[in-house]
Coordinates of C-alpha atoms in Angstrom, one line a residue:
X1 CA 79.2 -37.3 -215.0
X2 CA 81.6 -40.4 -214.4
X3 CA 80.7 -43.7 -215.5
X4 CA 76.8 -44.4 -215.4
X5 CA 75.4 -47.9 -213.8
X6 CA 73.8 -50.1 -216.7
X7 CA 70.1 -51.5 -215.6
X8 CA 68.4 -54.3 -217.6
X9 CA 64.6 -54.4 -218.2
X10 CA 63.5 -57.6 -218.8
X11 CA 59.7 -58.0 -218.7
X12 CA 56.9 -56.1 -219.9
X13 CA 56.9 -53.2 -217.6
X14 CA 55.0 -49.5 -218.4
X15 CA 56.7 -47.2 -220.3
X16 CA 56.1 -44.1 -218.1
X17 CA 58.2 -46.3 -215.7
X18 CA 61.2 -46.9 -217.7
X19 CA 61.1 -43.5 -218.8
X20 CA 61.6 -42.5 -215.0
X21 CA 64.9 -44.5 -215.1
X22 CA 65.9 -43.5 -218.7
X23 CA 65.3 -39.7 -217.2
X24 CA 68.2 -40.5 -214.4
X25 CA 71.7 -38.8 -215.3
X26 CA 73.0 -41.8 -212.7
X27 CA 71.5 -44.3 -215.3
X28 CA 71.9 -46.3 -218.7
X29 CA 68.9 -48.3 -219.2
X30 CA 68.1 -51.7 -221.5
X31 CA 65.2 -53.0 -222.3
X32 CA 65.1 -57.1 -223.7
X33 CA 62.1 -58.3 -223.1
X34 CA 61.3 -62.4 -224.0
X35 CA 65.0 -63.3 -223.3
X36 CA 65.5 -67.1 -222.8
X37 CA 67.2 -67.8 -219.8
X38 CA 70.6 -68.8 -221.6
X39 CA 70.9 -65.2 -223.2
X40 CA 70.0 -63.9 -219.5
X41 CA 72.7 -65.9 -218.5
X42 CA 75.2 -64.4 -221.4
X43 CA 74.5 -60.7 -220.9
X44 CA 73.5 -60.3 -216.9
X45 CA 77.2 -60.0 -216.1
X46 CA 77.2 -56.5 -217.6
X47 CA 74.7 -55.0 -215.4
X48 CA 74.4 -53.8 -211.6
X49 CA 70.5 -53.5 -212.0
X50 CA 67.4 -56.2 -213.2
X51 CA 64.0 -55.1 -213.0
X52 CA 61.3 -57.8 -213.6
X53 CA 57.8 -59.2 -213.3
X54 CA 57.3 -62.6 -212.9
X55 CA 58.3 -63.6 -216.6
X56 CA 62.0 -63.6 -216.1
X57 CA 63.3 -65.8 -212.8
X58 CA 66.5 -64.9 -211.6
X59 CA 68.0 -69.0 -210.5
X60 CA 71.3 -69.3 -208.5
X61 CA 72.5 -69.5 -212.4
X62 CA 71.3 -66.4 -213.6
X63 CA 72.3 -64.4 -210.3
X64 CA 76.1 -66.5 -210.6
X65 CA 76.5 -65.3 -213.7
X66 CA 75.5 -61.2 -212.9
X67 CA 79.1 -60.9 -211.7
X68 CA 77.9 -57.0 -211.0
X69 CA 74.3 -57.2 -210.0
X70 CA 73.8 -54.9 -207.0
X71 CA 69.3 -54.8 -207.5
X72 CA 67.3 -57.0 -208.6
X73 CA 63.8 -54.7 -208.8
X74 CA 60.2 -56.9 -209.1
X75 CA 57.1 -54.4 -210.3
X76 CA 54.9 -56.5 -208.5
X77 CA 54.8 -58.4 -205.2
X78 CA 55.6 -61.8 -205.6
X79 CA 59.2 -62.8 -205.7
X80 CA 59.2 -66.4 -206.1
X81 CA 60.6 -65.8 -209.3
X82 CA 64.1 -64.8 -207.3
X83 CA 66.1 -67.3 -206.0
X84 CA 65.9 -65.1 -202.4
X85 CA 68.4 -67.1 -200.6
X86 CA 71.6 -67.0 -203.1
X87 CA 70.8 -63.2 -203.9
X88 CA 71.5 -62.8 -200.1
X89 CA 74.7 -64.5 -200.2
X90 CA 75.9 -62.2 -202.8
X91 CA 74.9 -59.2 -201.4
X92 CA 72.1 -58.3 -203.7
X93 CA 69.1 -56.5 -202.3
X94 CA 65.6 -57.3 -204.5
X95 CA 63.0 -55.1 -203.8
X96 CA 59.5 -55.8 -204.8
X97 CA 56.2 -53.1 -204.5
X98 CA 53.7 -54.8 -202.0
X99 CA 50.2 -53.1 -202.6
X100 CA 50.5 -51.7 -206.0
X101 CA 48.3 -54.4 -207.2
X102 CA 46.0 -55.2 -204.6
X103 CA 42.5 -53.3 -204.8
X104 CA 43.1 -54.8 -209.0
X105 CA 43.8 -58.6 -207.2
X106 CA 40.9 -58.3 -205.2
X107 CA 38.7 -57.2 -208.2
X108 CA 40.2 -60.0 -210.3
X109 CA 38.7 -62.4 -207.2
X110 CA 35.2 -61.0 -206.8
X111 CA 34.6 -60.6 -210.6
X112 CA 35.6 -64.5 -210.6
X113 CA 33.1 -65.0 -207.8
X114 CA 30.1 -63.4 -209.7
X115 CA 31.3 -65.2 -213.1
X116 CA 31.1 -68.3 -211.0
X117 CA 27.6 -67.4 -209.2
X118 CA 25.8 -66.7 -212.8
X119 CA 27.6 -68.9 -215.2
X120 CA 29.0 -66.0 -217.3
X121 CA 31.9 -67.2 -219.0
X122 CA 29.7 -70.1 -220.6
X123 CA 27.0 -68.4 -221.6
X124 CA 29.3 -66.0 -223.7
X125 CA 30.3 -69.2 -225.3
X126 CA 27.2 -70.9 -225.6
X127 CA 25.3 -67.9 -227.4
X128 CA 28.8 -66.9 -229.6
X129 CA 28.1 -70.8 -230.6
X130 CA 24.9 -70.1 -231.7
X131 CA 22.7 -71.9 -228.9
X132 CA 20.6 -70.1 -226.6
X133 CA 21.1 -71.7 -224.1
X134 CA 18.4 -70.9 -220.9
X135 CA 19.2 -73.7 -218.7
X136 CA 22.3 -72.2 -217.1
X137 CA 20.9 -71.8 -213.7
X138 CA 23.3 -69.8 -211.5
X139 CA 22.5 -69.1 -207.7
X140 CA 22.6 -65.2 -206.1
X141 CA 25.0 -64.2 -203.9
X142 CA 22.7 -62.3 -201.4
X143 CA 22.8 -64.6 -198.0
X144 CA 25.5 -67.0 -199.4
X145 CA 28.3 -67.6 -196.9
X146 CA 31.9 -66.4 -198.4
X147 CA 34.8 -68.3 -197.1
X148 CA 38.0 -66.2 -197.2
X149 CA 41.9 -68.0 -196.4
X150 CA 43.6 -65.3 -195.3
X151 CA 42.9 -61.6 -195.0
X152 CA 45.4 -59.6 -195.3
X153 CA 45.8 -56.6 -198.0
X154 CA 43.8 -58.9 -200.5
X155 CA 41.5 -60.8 -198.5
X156 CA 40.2 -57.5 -197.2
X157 CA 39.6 -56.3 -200.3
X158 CA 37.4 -59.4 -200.9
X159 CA 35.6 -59.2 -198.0
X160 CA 34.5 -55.3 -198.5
X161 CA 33.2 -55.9 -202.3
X162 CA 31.7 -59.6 -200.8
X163 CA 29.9 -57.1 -198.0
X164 CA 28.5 -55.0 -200.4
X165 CA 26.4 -58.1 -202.1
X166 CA 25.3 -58.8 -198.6
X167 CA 27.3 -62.4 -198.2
X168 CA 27.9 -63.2 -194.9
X169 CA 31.9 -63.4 -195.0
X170 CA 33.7 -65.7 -192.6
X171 CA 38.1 -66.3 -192.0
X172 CA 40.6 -68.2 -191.4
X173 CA 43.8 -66.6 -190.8
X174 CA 45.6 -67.4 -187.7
X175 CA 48.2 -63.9 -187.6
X176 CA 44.8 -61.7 -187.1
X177 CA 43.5 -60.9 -183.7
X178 CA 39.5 -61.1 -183.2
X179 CA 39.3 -57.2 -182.5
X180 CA 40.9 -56.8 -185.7
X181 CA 38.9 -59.4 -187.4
X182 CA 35.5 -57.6 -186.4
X183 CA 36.3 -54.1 -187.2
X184 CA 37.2 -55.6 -191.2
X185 CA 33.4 -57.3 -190.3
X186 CA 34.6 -60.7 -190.6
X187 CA 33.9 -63.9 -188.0
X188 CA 37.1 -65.5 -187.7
X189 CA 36.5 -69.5 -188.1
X190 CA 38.9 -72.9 -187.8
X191 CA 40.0 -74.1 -191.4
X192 CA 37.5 -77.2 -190.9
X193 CA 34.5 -75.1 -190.0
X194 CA 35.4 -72.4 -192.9
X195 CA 35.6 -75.8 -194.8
X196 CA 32.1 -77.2 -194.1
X197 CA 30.4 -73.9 -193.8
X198 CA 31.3 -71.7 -197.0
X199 CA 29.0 -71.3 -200.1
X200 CA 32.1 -69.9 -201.8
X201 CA 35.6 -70.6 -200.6
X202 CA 38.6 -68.0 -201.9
X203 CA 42.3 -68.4 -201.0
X204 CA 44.1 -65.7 -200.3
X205 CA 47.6 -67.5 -198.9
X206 CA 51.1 -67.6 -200.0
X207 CA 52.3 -71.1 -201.5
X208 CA 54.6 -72.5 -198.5
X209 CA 55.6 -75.9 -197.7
X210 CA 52.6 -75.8 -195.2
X211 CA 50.0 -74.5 -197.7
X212 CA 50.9 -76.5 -200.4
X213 CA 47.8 -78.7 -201.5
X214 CA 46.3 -77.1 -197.7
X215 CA 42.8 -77.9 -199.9
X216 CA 43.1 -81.3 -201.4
X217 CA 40.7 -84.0 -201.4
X218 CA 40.0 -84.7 -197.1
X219 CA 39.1 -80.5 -197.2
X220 CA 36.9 -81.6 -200.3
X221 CA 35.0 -84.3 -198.4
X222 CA 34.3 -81.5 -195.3
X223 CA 32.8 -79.1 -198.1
X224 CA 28.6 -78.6 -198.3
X225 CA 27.8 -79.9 -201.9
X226 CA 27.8 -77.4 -204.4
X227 CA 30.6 -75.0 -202.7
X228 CA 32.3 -73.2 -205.5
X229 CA 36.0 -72.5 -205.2
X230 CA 38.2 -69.9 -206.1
X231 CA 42.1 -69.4 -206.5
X232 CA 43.6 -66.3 -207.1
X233 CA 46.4 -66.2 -204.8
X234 CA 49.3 -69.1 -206.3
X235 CA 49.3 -72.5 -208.0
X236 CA 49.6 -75.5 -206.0
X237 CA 47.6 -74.3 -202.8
X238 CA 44.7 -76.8 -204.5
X239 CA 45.6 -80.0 -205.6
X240 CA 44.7 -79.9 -208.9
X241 CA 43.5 -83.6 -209.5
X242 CA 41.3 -83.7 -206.3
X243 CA 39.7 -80.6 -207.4
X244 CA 39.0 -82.4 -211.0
X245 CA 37.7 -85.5 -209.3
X246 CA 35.1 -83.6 -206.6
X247 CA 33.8 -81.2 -209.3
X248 CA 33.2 -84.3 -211.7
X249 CA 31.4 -86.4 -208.5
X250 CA 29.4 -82.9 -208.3
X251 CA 30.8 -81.9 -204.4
X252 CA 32.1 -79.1 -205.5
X253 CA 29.8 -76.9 -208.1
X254 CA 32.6 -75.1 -210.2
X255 CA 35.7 -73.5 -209.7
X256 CA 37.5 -70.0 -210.7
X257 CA 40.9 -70.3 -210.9
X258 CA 43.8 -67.5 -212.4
X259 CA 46.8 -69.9 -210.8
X260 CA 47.9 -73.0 -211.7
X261 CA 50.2 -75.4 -210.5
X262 CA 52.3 -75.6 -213.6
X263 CA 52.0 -72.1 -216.1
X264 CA 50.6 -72.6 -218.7
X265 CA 48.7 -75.3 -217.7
X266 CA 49.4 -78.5 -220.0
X267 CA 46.4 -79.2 -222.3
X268 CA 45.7 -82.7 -220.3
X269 CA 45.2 -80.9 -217.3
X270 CA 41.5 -82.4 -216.5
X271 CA 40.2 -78.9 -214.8
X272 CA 40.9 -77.9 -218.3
X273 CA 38.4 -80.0 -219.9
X274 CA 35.9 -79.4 -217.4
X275 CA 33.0 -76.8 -218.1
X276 CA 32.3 -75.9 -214.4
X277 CA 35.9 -74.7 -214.4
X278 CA 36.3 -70.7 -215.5
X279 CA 39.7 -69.8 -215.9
X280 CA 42.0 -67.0 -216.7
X281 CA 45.3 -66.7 -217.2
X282 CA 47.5 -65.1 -214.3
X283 CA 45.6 -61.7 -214.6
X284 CA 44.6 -60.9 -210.9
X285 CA 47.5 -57.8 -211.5
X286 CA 47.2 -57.5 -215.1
X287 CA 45.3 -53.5 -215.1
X288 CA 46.4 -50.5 -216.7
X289 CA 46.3 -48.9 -213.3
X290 CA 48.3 -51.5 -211.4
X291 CA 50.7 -52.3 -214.1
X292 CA 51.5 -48.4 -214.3
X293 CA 51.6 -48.2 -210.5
X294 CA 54.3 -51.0 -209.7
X295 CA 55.7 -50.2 -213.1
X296 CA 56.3 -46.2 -211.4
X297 CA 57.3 -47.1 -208.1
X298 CA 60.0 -50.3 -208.5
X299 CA 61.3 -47.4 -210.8
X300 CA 61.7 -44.7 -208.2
X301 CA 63.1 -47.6 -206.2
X302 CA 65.8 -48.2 -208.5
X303 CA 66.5 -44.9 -209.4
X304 CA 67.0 -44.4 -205.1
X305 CA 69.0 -47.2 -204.7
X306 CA 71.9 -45.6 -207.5
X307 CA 71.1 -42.3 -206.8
X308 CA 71.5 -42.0 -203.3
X309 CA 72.5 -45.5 -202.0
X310 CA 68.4 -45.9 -200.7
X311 CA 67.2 -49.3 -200.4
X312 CA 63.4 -49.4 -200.0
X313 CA 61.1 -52.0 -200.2
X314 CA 63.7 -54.6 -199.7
X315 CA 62.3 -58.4 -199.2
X316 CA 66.1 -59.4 -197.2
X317 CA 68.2 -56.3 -197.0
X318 CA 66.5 -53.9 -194.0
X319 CA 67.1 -50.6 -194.1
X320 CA 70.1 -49.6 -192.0
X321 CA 73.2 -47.8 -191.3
X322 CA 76.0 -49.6 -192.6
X323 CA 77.9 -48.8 -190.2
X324 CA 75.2 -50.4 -187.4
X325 CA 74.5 -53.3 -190.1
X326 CA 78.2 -54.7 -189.6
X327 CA 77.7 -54.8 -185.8
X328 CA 74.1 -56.5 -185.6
X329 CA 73.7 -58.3 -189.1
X330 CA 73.9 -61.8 -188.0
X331 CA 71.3 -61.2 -185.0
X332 CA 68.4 -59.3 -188.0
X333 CA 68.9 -62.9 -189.7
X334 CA 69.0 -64.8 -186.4
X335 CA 65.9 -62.1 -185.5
X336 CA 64.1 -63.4 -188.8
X337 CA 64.7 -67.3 -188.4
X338 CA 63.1 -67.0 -184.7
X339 CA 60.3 -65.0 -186.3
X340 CA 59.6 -67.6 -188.7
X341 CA 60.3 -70.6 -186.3
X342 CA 57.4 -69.2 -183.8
X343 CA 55.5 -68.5 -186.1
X344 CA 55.1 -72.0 -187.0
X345 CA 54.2 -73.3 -183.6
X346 CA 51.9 -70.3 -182.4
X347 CA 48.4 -70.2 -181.6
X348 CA 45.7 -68.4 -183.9
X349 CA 44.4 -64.8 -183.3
X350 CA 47.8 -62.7 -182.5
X351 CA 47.5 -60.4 -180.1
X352 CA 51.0 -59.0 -179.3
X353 CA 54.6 -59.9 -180.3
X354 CA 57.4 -58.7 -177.9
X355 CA 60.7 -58.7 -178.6
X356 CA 63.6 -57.9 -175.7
X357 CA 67.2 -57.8 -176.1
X358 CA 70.3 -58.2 -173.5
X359 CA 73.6 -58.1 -173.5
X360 CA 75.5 -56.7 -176.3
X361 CA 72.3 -56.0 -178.3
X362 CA 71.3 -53.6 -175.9
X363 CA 73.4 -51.1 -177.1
X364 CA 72.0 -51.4 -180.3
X365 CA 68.7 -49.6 -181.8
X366 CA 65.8 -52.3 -181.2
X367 CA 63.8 -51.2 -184.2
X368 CA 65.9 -53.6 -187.3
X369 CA 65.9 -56.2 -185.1
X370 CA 62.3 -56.1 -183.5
X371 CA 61.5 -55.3 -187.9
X372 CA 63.0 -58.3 -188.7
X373 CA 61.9 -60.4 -186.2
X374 CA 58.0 -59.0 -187.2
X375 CA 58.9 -60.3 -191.0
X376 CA 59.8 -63.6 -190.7
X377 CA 56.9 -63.9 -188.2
X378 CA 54.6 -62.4 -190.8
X379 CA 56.1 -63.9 -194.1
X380 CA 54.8 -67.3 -192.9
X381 CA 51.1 -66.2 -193.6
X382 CA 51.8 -62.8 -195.4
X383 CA 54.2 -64.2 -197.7
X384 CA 55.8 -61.7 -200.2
X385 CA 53.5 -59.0 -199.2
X386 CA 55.6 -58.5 -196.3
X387 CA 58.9 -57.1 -196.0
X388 CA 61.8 -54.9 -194.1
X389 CA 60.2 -51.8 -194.7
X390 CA 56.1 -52.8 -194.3
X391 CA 56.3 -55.1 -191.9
X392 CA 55.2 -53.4 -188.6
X393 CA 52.4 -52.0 -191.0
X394 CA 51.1 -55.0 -191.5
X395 CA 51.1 -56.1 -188.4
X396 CA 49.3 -52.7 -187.4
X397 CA 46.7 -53.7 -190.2
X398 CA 46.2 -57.2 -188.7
X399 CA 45.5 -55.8 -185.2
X400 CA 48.6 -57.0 -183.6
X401 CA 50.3 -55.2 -181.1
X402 CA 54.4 -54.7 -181.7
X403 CA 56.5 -54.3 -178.5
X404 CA 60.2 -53.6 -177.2
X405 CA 61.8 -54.4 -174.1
X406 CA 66.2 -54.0 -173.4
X407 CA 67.9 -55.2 -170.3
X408 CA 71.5 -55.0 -169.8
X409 CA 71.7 -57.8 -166.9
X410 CA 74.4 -60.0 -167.2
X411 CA 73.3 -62.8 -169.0
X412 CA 75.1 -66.4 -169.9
X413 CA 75.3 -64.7 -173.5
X414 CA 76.7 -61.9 -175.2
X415 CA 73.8 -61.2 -176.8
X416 CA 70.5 -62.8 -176.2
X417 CA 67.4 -61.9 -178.1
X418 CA 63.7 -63.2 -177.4
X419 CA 60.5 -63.3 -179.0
X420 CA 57.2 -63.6 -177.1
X421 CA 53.9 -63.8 -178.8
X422 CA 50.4 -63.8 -177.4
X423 CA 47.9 -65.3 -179.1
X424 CA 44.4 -66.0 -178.2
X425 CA 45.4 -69.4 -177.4
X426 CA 48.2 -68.7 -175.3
X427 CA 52.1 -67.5 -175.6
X428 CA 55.1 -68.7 -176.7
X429 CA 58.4 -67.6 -175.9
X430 CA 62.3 -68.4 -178.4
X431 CA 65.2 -67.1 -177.5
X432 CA 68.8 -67.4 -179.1
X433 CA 71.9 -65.6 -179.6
X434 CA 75.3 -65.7 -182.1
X435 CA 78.3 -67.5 -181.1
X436 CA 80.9 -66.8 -182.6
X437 CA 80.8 -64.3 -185.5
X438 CA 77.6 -65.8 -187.3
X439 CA 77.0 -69.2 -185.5
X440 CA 73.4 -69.2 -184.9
X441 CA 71.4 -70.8 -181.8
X442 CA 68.2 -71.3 -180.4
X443 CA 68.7 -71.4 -176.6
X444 CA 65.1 -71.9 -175.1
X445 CA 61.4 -72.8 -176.2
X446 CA 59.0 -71.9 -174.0
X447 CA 61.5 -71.9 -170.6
X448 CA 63.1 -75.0 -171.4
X449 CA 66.7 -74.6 -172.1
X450 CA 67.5 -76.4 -175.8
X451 CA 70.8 -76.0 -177.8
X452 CA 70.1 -75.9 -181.9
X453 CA 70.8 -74.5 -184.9
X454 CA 67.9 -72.8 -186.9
X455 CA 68.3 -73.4 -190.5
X456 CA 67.2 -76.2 -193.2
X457 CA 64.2 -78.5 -192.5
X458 CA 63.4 -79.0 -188.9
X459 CA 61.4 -80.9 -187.0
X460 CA 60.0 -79.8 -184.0
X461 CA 58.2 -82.1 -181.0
X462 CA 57.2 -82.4 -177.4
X463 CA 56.4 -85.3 -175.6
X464 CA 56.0 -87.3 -171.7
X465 CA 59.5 -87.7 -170.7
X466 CA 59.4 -91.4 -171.1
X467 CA 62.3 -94.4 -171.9
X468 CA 61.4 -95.0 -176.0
X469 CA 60.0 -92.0 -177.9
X470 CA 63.4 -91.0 -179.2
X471 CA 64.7 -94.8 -180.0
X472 CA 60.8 -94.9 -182.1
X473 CA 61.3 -91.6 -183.5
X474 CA 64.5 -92.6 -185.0
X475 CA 62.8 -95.5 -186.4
X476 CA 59.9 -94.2 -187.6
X477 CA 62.0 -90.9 -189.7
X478 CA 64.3 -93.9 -190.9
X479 CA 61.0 -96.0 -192.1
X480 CA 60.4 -92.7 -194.3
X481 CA 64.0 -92.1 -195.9
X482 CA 64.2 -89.1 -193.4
X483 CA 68.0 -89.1 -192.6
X484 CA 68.5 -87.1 -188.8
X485 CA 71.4 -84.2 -189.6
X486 CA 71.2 -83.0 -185.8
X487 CA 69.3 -84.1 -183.0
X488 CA 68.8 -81.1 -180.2
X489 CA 67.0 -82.6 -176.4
X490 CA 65.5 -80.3 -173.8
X491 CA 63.2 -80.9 -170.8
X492 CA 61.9 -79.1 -167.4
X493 CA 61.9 -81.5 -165.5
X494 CA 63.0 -85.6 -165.5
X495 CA 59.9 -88.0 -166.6
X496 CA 57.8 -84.4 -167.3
X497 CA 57.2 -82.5 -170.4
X498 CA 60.2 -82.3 -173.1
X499 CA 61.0 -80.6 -176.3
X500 CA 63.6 -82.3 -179.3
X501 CA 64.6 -80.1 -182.6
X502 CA 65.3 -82.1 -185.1
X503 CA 67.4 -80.8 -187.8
X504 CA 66.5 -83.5 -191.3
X505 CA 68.0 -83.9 -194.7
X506 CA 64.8 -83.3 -196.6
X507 CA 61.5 -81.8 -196.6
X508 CA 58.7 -82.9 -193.8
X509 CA 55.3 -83.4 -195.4
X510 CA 51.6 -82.9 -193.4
X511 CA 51.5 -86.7 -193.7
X512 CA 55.1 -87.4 -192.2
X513 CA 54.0 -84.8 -188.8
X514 CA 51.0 -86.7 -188.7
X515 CA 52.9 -89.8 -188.1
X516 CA 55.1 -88.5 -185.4
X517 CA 52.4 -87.7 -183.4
X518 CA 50.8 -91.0 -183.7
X519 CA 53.9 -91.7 -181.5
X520 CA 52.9 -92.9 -177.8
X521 CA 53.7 -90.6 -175.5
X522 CA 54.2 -87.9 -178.4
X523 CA 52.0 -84.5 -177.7
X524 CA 52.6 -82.3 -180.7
X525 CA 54.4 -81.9 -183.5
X526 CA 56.0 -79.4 -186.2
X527 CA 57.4 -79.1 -189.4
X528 CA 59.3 -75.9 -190.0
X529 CA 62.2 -75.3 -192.7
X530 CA 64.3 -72.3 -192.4

């Protein structure tokens, strides 16, 4: 056996996992756990492997300095640990193990709900104390209206323990399709009505730009009185202080939260010192039975990946000939970026998502690109949950119907690839292409021919085709510090609809879109960052 390929543990993981790598002849396996990210830094260069959990996070410093690292492997789902974007620029693939933890997630959330409905936690205080205290009145959960944000492997989890205390569960999750929705047994709802309708609210998103502080206090004010609120998905989806304020003013009756904005929480965080807040820390994955089972599989994943050049599970490496992956690799990340961009300006309750080819590409097999394409569509809701290898299962799960279409008329393009999706709302249709070796380029929005690049923070608008909106966007984005990188114009017609990407030097806030619309003769806007 030549020379072996050295792989550093350094979280907590099970041992019957790292007794699956030690068991490799391929193999040569450390284990450091607790390392401070300076001795991460000092020893990473001398391994081609990293398997984590969400202790360790692998910067643009760490990954710099792992002058080897092929695999970065998370036990777990979540990768916001990873800096995802500078791994990709080095060529490292970082695999995660989406599902190994959900059914324990979802019990973490509903055992949160009853501790919330019956006032557990502070009754085990109160008698430990020494009081007896009676007057903790807690309400029943038989009739109560559950509010879920976002059902995907998680939410549904929710919703099926929810079901079996008789709760009448309604959603909000705009990638779902109402067929889909009513087989889980779930009324699918606006954000505002879940808001002002829910008993008990539980978020089941990932923390994006546009989720971040999505519950704040304007969501608080829309609340019945009483509604009790529960966080199990990441930190910084509530605004922290708001939440503090409307449970002290009594609008909201107590929250359950495992995330927090900042972990640990300080000790002057005021949800902290509040007794209608129960808390735990971070364990919605923490079982025996789903430590061992992400544990076992990123193992087998590793193992693959040295063994026999496999790479499964991977959040931005799809799986592929390498051969084919030379040929097509900047139209799976141009495929991804349209995804995500469409995502943004969709309607709610996804029906179908088609993606077509010409040119060039249709030569090429259909199914990395239309995968890729469903990931960054899906990522925007699904988060880390989704990735090369699950991603048309989840769509399948969510009820949404994946097609392919090629065509090999002659087109103004080499290669041209669109994305249509349906939506109960409506469709909308992106197409763009590669010029050059990797310059990438929207070409069209809806039929209207536009010219931009998709990357960084973008803002997208339409508007009447009238003298002045552009001159008062500029001012308005200039008003805010937002300094204009690239400005992209399209329209159908003169003095009718138009379309404008705006490519910005910083990140667009709810509050900033807002403002844009206020515009006259501005119809709707977007924020979307690449």
């Amino acid at each position: 056996m030549g020379v072996k390929h050295k792989v550093l543990v350094s979280d907590d993981v099970s041992e019957n996992g790292i007794e699956i790598l030690r068991k490799s002849p391929v193999l040569e396996v450390d284990v450091k756990i607790g390392l401070k990210k300076e001795e991460l830094i000092k020893i990473v260069g001398d391994y081609e492997g990293l398997i984590i959990r969400s202790a360790t996070k692998v910067t643009a410093d760490v990954i710099s300095a792992a002058k080897n690292l092929k695999v970065v492997g998370r036990a777990g789902a979540g990768v916001d640990n990873v800096d995802i974007a500078v791994a990709s620029k080095r060529g490292i693939a970082v695999e995660n193990t989406p599902g190994g933890n959900t059914v324990t997630t979802g019990e973490h959330t509903f055992a949160l709900i009853c501790s919330l409905a019956r006032n557990i936690p502070q009754g085990t205080a109160s008698t430990k104390a020494g009081k007896w205290d009676r007057k903790l009145i807690g309400v029943e959960l038989l009739g109560k209206t559950l509010g879920v944000v976002g059902i995907g492997r998680v939410g549904s989890v929710v919703v099926k323990r929810a079901q079996g205390f008789q709760m009448h569960c309604i959603a909000f999750d705009p990638f779902i399709s109402a067929e889909k929705a009513a087989e889980i047994g779930v009324e699918l709802v606006s954000l505002d009505e879940l808001y002002k309708r829910a008993d008990f609210i539980s978020v089941h998103s990932p923390l994006t730009e546009e989720t971040k502080h999505m519950i704040s206090a304007k969501q608080f004010a829309m609340m019945k009185s009483g509604v009790r609120i529960v966080n199990c998905a990441r930190g910084g989806i509530i605004k922290e202080d708001d939440l503090a304020e409307a449970i002290k003013s009594g609008k909201v009756g107590g929250a359950a939260l495992d995330v927090f904005e900042q972990e640990p929480p300080s000790a002057d965080n005021p949800l902290l010192q509040l007794s209608q807040v129960i808390c735990t820390p971070h364990l919605g994955a923490s079982t025996n039975e789903a430590q061992e089972n992400v544990a076992i599989a990123i193992a087998h994943q590793v193992v693959a990946f040295f063994e026999d050049g496999v790479i499964m599970n991977a959040v931005n490496v799809p799986d592929v000939d390498p051969e084919v992956l030379k040929k097509i690799k900047p139209y799976l990340s141009l495929a991804e970026k349209l995804g995500k961009f469409v995502s943004h300006v969709g309607g709610k309750g996804v029906r179908e998502i088609e993606v077509a080819t010409s040119g060039e590409l249709a030569e090429v097999d259909m199914k990395p690109l239309a995968t890729s394409a469903l990931k960054g569509f899906l990522s925007h809701f699904a988060g880390d949950d989704v990735n090369f290898v699950n991603a048309p299962f989840v769509a399948k799960e969510r009820g949404i119907d994946v097609k392919t279409s090629v065509s090999k008329k002659a087109i103004n393009y080499a290669g041209l690839l669109t994305i249509n999706v349906k939506t109960d709302e409506g469709e909308n249709t992106i197409s763009g292409t590669i010029f050059g070796k990797e310059d990438a380029r929207i070409t069209s929005i809806n039929g209207i021919h536009i010219e931009a690049v998709p990357e960084g923070n973008m803002l997208m608008f339409t508007n009447v085709d009238k003298p002045g909106v552009i001159g008062a966007l500029g001012t308005y984005l200039g008003q805010k510090g937002i300094n204009i990188g690239q400005f992209h114009l399209g329209r159908s017609a003169p003095l009718k609809d138009a379309i404008s990407i705006v490519n910005v030097d910083s990140e667009l806030d709810k509050s900033v879109v807002e403002g844009v619309v206020k515009i006259p003769n501005m119809l709707k806007a977007w924020a979307i960052k690449l």
